[in-house]
């Protein structure tokens, strides 16, 4: 006789949140998560110069987050390593023209390894927050907010350390030619990164929890997106002129 898994329901027959002591299920097996992480890395690189296709940053962020949901620590390291090594290998490939393959490989390995370690807290957030706050506020606000904060914190760290950091890989930089660029005048590049990740993470949770048909849950990512698009430029007043010797392209 085979046991049939049951779903907890309230008196009206509606499904209830997973009990806090039950581990969140992975969206996909690790064997699928690794190629998904590789696809996210390629898409993310397309969002940066020289291609500069800014919508790819949102798709890449979503794929990476989906690959991390339900992962163990070592599973998150594996996903992060695939994403980090491939992404930075593509992003800084131009260095081989001037420095050769050895510095390129060293920079790729260092940044890819730091990315793999820095992604662990994201996987832990997906494991712990639904247990601590299984309701709509926890799943649609607290979890996306924490994931966005951890992603932004990792970028800030890698942008300053080691050896002065590598700030070119910040997610907000991908939006230089998008309608969202004016947001930077209010919240900075890191603030835009936070809002982008929050929007994607909130959209994922809205779909995962099956609440996308209800007004309040569906409004969370929608309102954030609307705010990103419609925010006006911060008002400024000319304060003089200056002569610039050189500017690095894409920055």
Short mmCIF file of C-alpha atoms in Angstrom, two decimals:
data_model
loop_
_atom_site.label_atom_id
_atom_site.label_comp_id
_atom_site.label_asym_id
_atom_site.label_seq_id
_atom_site.Cartn_x
_atom_site.Cartn_y
_atom_site.Cartn_z
CA UNK A 1 0.00 0.00 0.00
CA UNK A 2 1.49 3.34 -1.06
CA UNK A 3 1.11 6.45 1.09
CA UNK A 4 -0.23 9.52 -0.69
CA UNK A 5 1.32 12.89 0.25
CA UNK A 6 -1.19 15.35 1.67
CA UNK A 7 -1.41 19.13 1.57
CA UNK A 8 -2.48 21.05 4.66
CA UNK A 9 -5.74 22.94 4.16
CA UNK A 10 -7.85 25.35 6.16
CA UNK A 11 -11.58 24.69 6.90
CA UNK A 12 -12.47 26.23 3.52
CA UNK A 13 -10.22 23.86 1.59
CA UNK A 14 -7.50 26.42 0.81
CA UNK A 15 -3.85 25.25 0.92
CA UNK A 16 -1.86 26.43 3.93
CA UNK A 17 1.81 27.50 4.11
CA UNK A 18 4.43 24.79 4.52
CA UNK A 19 5.17 24.13 8.20
CA UNK A 20 8.26 25.99 9.46
CA UNK A 21 10.20 22.79 10.20
CA UNK A 22 9.91 21.53 6.65
CA UNK A 23 12.74 22.37 4.26
CA UNK A 24 11.85 24.45 1.22
CA UNK A 25 11.79 22.35 -1.92
CA UNK A 26 14.19 23.20 -4.71
CA UNK A 27 12.61 24.62 -7.84
CA UNK A 28 14.87 22.37 -9.92
CA UNK A 29 17.38 19.56 -9.30
CA UNK A 30 21.05 20.49 -9.05
CA UNK A 31 21.77 18.81 -12.39
CA UNK A 32 19.45 21.37 -13.98
CA UNK A 33 20.42 24.28 -11.74
CA UNK A 34 24.04 24.24 -12.92
CA UNK A 35 23.28 24.78 -16.64
CA UNK A 36 20.62 27.33 -15.64
CA UNK A 37 23.32 29.19 -13.69
CA UNK A 38 25.55 29.05 -16.77
CA UNK A 39 22.73 30.48 -18.91
CA UNK A 40 22.24 33.22 -16.31
CA UNK A 41 25.94 34.10 -16.56
CA UNK A 42 25.80 34.41 -20.35
CA UNK A 43 22.62 36.50 -20.20
CA UNK A 44 24.10 38.72 -17.50
CA UNK A 45 27.18 39.39 -19.61
CA UNK A 46 24.93 40.45 -22.51
CA UNK A 47 23.49 43.18 -20.29
CA UNK A 48 26.92 44.84 -19.96
CA UNK A 49 28.94 46.61 -22.65
CA UNK A 50 29.72 45.85 -25.39
CA UNK A 51 26.31 44.32 -26.18
CA UNK A 52 24.47 46.37 -23.56
CA UNK A 53 21.09 44.57 -23.81
CA UNK A 54 19.78 45.79 -20.44
CA UNK A 55 16.61 43.59 -20.19
CA UNK A 56 18.89 40.53 -20.02
CA UNK A 57 19.92 41.58 -16.50
CA UNK A 58 16.41 40.91 -15.18
CA UNK A 59 16.18 37.52 -16.88
CA UNK A 60 19.65 36.54 -15.63
CA UNK A 61 18.80 37.59 -12.07
CA UNK A 62 15.61 35.54 -12.15
CA UNK A 63 17.36 32.44 -13.47
CA UNK A 64 20.08 32.63 -10.83
CA UNK A 65 17.58 33.07 -8.00
CA UNK A 66 15.50 30.14 -9.25
CA UNK A 67 18.63 27.98 -9.35
CA UNK A 68 19.38 28.89 -5.71
CA UNK A 69 15.96 28.21 -4.17
CA UNK A 70 16.07 25.11 -1.97
CA UNK A 71 19.81 24.57 -2.40
CA UNK A 72 22.08 23.30 0.36
CA UNK A 73 25.22 25.27 1.21
CA UNK A 74 27.39 23.18 -1.11
CA UNK A 75 24.73 23.22 -3.77
CA UNK A 76 24.72 27.02 -3.58
CA UNK A 77 28.51 27.04 -3.85
CA UNK A 78 28.32 24.90 -6.98
CA UNK A 79 25.67 27.14 -8.56
CA UNK A 80 27.58 30.27 -7.56
CA UNK A 81 30.86 28.90 -8.91
CA UNK A 82 29.36 28.08 -12.30
CA UNK A 83 27.73 31.49 -12.51
CA UNK A 84 30.67 33.47 -11.11
CA UNK A 85 33.46 31.84 -13.12
CA UNK A 86 31.60 32.00 -16.43
CA UNK A 87 30.23 35.50 -15.88
CA UNK A 88 33.52 37.09 -14.85
CA UNK A 89 35.40 35.11 -17.49
CA UNK A 90 33.19 36.74 -20.12
CA UNK A 91 32.99 40.16 -18.46
CA UNK A 92 36.74 40.75 -18.15
CA UNK A 93 37.80 38.86 -21.27
CA UNK A 94 39.00 42.16 -22.75
CA UNK A 95 41.95 42.12 -20.33
CA UNK A 96 43.63 39.42 -22.43
CA UNK A 97 44.24 42.04 -25.14
CA UNK A 98 46.50 44.06 -22.87
CA UNK A 99 47.67 41.74 -20.07
CA UNK A 100 47.51 38.25 -21.54
CA UNK A 101 45.64 35.13 -20.38
CA UNK A 102 47.27 34.67 -16.95
CA UNK A 103 45.96 37.87 -15.29
CA UNK A 104 42.57 37.26 -16.93
CA UNK A 105 42.41 33.72 -15.52
CA UNK A 106 43.57 34.88 -12.07
CA UNK A 107 41.00 37.68 -11.93
CA UNK A 108 38.26 35.34 -13.13
CA UNK A 109 39.06 32.69 -10.51
CA UNK A 110 39.30 35.20 -7.66
CA UNK A 111 36.04 36.98 -8.50
CA UNK A 112 34.26 33.74 -9.37
CA UNK A 113 35.29 32.14 -6.07
CA UNK A 114 34.20 35.19 -4.07
CA UNK A 115 30.88 35.14 -5.93
CA UNK A 116 30.35 31.46 -5.09
CA UNK A 117 30.93 32.19 -1.39
CA UNK A 118 28.86 35.37 -1.48
CA UNK A 119 25.87 33.53 -2.93
CA UNK A 120 25.56 31.19 0.07
CA UNK A 121 23.57 33.73 2.15
CA UNK A 122 21.01 34.00 -0.66
CA UNK A 123 20.35 30.27 -0.51
CA UNK A 124 20.12 30.43 3.29
CA UNK A 125 17.62 33.28 3.05
CA UNK A 126 15.40 31.15 0.83
CA UNK A 127 15.65 28.36 3.39
CA UNK A 128 15.13 30.32 6.62
CA UNK A 129 12.80 33.25 5.90
CA UNK A 130 9.80 31.11 4.79
CA UNK A 131 10.16 29.19 8.06
CA UNK A 132 10.31 32.31 10.22
CA UNK A 133 7.67 34.28 8.30
CA UNK A 134 5.54 31.97 6.13
CA UNK A 135 2.76 34.51 5.56
CA UNK A 136 2.31 36.94 2.65
CA UNK A 137 4.39 39.71 4.26
CA UNK A 138 7.29 37.35 4.86
CA UNK A 139 7.21 35.76 1.42
CA UNK A 140 6.46 38.86 -0.67
CA UNK A 141 8.27 41.61 1.24
CA UNK A 142 10.75 40.29 3.82
CA UNK A 143 12.24 37.53 1.68
CA UNK A 144 12.69 39.63 -1.50
CA UNK A 145 14.03 42.49 0.63
CA UNK A 146 16.61 40.29 2.33
CA UNK A 147 17.64 38.64 -0.94
CA UNK A 148 18.05 42.07 -2.55
CA UNK A 149 20.05 43.36 0.43
CA UNK A 150 22.37 40.33 0.40
CA UNK A 151 22.90 40.62 -3.36
CA UNK A 152 23.67 44.34 -3.04
CA UNK A 153 26.00 43.75 -0.10
CA UNK A 154 27.95 41.19 -2.10
CA UNK A 155 28.35 43.71 -4.92
CA UNK A 156 29.55 46.41 -2.53
CA UNK A 157 32.12 44.03 -1.05
CA UNK A 158 33.43 42.86 -4.42
CA UNK A 159 33.49 46.49 -5.58
CA UNK A 160 35.91 47.40 -2.81
CA UNK A 161 37.93 44.23 -2.07
CA UNK A 162 40.41 42.77 -2.81
CA UNK A 163 42.98 45.17 -4.30
CA UNK A 164 40.48 47.99 -4.61
CA UNK A 165 37.68 45.75 -5.90
CA UNK A 166 35.96 45.27 -9.24
CA UNK A 167 32.97 47.66 -9.30
CA UNK A 168 32.22 47.13 -13.02
CA UNK A 169 30.09 44.07 -12.27
CA UNK A 170 27.37 45.89 -10.29
CA UNK A 171 23.90 45.06 -11.55
CA UNK A 172 22.75 48.68 -11.63
CA UNK A 173 25.41 49.54 -14.22
CA UNK A 174 23.56 47.43 -16.80
CA UNK A 175 20.75 50.01 -16.84
CA UNK A 176 22.80 52.93 -18.21
CA UNK A 177 20.74 52.96 -21.42
CA UNK A 178 17.41 51.80 -19.96
CA UNK A 179 14.36 53.82 -18.81
CA UNK A 180 15.42 53.04 -15.23
CA UNK A 181 18.61 55.10 -15.35
CA UNK A 182 17.04 58.14 -13.67
CA UNK A 183 16.59 56.09 -10.51
CA UNK A 184 20.34 56.27 -9.96
CA UNK A 185 20.13 60.02 -9.36
CA UNK A 186 18.01 59.25 -6.27
CA UNK A 187 19.36 55.99 -4.85
CA UNK A 188 22.72 55.43 -6.55
CA UNK A 189 23.91 52.36 -8.42
CA UNK A 190 23.64 50.13 -5.34
CA UNK A 191 20.11 51.34 -4.71
CA UNK A 192 19.12 50.48 -8.26
CA UNK A 193 20.66 47.04 -7.84
CA UNK A 194 18.58 46.52 -4.71
CA UNK A 195 15.35 47.58 -6.42
CA UNK A 196 16.02 45.39 -9.46
CA UNK A 197 16.69 42.26 -7.39
CA UNK A 198 13.75 43.02 -5.10
CA UNK A 199 11.40 43.31 -8.08
CA UNK A 200 12.57 40.02 -9.60
CA UNK A 201 12.53 38.17 -6.27
CA UNK A 202 9.06 39.51 -5.41
CA UNK A 203 7.74 38.43 -8.81
CA UNK A 204 9.16 34.94 -8.31
CA UNK A 205 7.57 34.61 -4.86
CA UNK A 206 4.23 35.93 -6.12
CA UNK A 207 4.15 33.14 -8.69
CA UNK A 208 5.58 30.43 -6.39
CA UNK A 209 3.01 31.08 -3.69
CA UNK A 210 0.12 31.13 -6.17
CA UNK A 211 -0.92 34.61 -5.03
CA UNK A 212 -0.44 36.36 -8.37
CA UNK A 213 -4.22 36.48 -8.95
CA UNK A 214 -4.83 38.49 -5.77
CA UNK A 215 -4.57 42.32 -5.86
CA UNK A 216 -2.13 42.95 -2.98
CA UNK A 217 0.50 40.26 -3.74
CA UNK A 218 0.47 41.02 -7.47
CA UNK A 219 0.85 44.74 -6.74
CA UNK A 220 4.19 44.34 -4.93
CA UNK A 221 6.43 43.72 -7.99
CA UNK A 222 4.11 45.79 -10.22
CA UNK A 223 4.39 48.90 -8.04
CA UNK A 224 8.17 48.54 -7.76
CA UNK A 225 8.49 48.25 -11.54
CA UNK A 226 6.24 51.27 -12.08
CA UNK A 227 8.31 53.29 -9.62
CA UNK A 228 11.54 52.35 -11.39
CA UNK A 229 10.17 53.45 -14.76
CA UNK A 230 8.37 56.65 -13.77
CA UNK A 231 10.78 58.15 -11.22
CA UNK A 232 11.96 61.59 -12.47
CA UNK A 233 15.55 62.71 -12.58
CA UNK A 234 16.84 64.37 -9.43
CA UNK A 235 16.70 68.16 -10.00
CA UNK A 236 20.14 69.73 -10.38
CA UNK A 237 21.60 73.18 -10.94
CA UNK A 238 24.77 73.79 -13.03
CA UNK A 239 27.67 74.68 -10.75
CA UNK A 240 30.37 75.33 -13.33
CA UNK A 241 32.47 73.39 -15.82
CA UNK A 242 35.61 71.25 -15.70
CA UNK A 243 38.01 69.75 -18.23
CA UNK A 244 38.22 65.96 -18.22
CA UNK A 245 41.26 64.17 -19.61
CA UNK A 246 39.73 60.73 -20.17
CA UNK A 247 36.68 58.68 -19.24
CA UNK A 248 36.51 54.91 -19.21
CA UNK A 249 33.83 53.73 -21.62
CA UNK A 250 30.69 52.13 -20.24
CA UNK A 251 31.05 53.88 -16.86
#
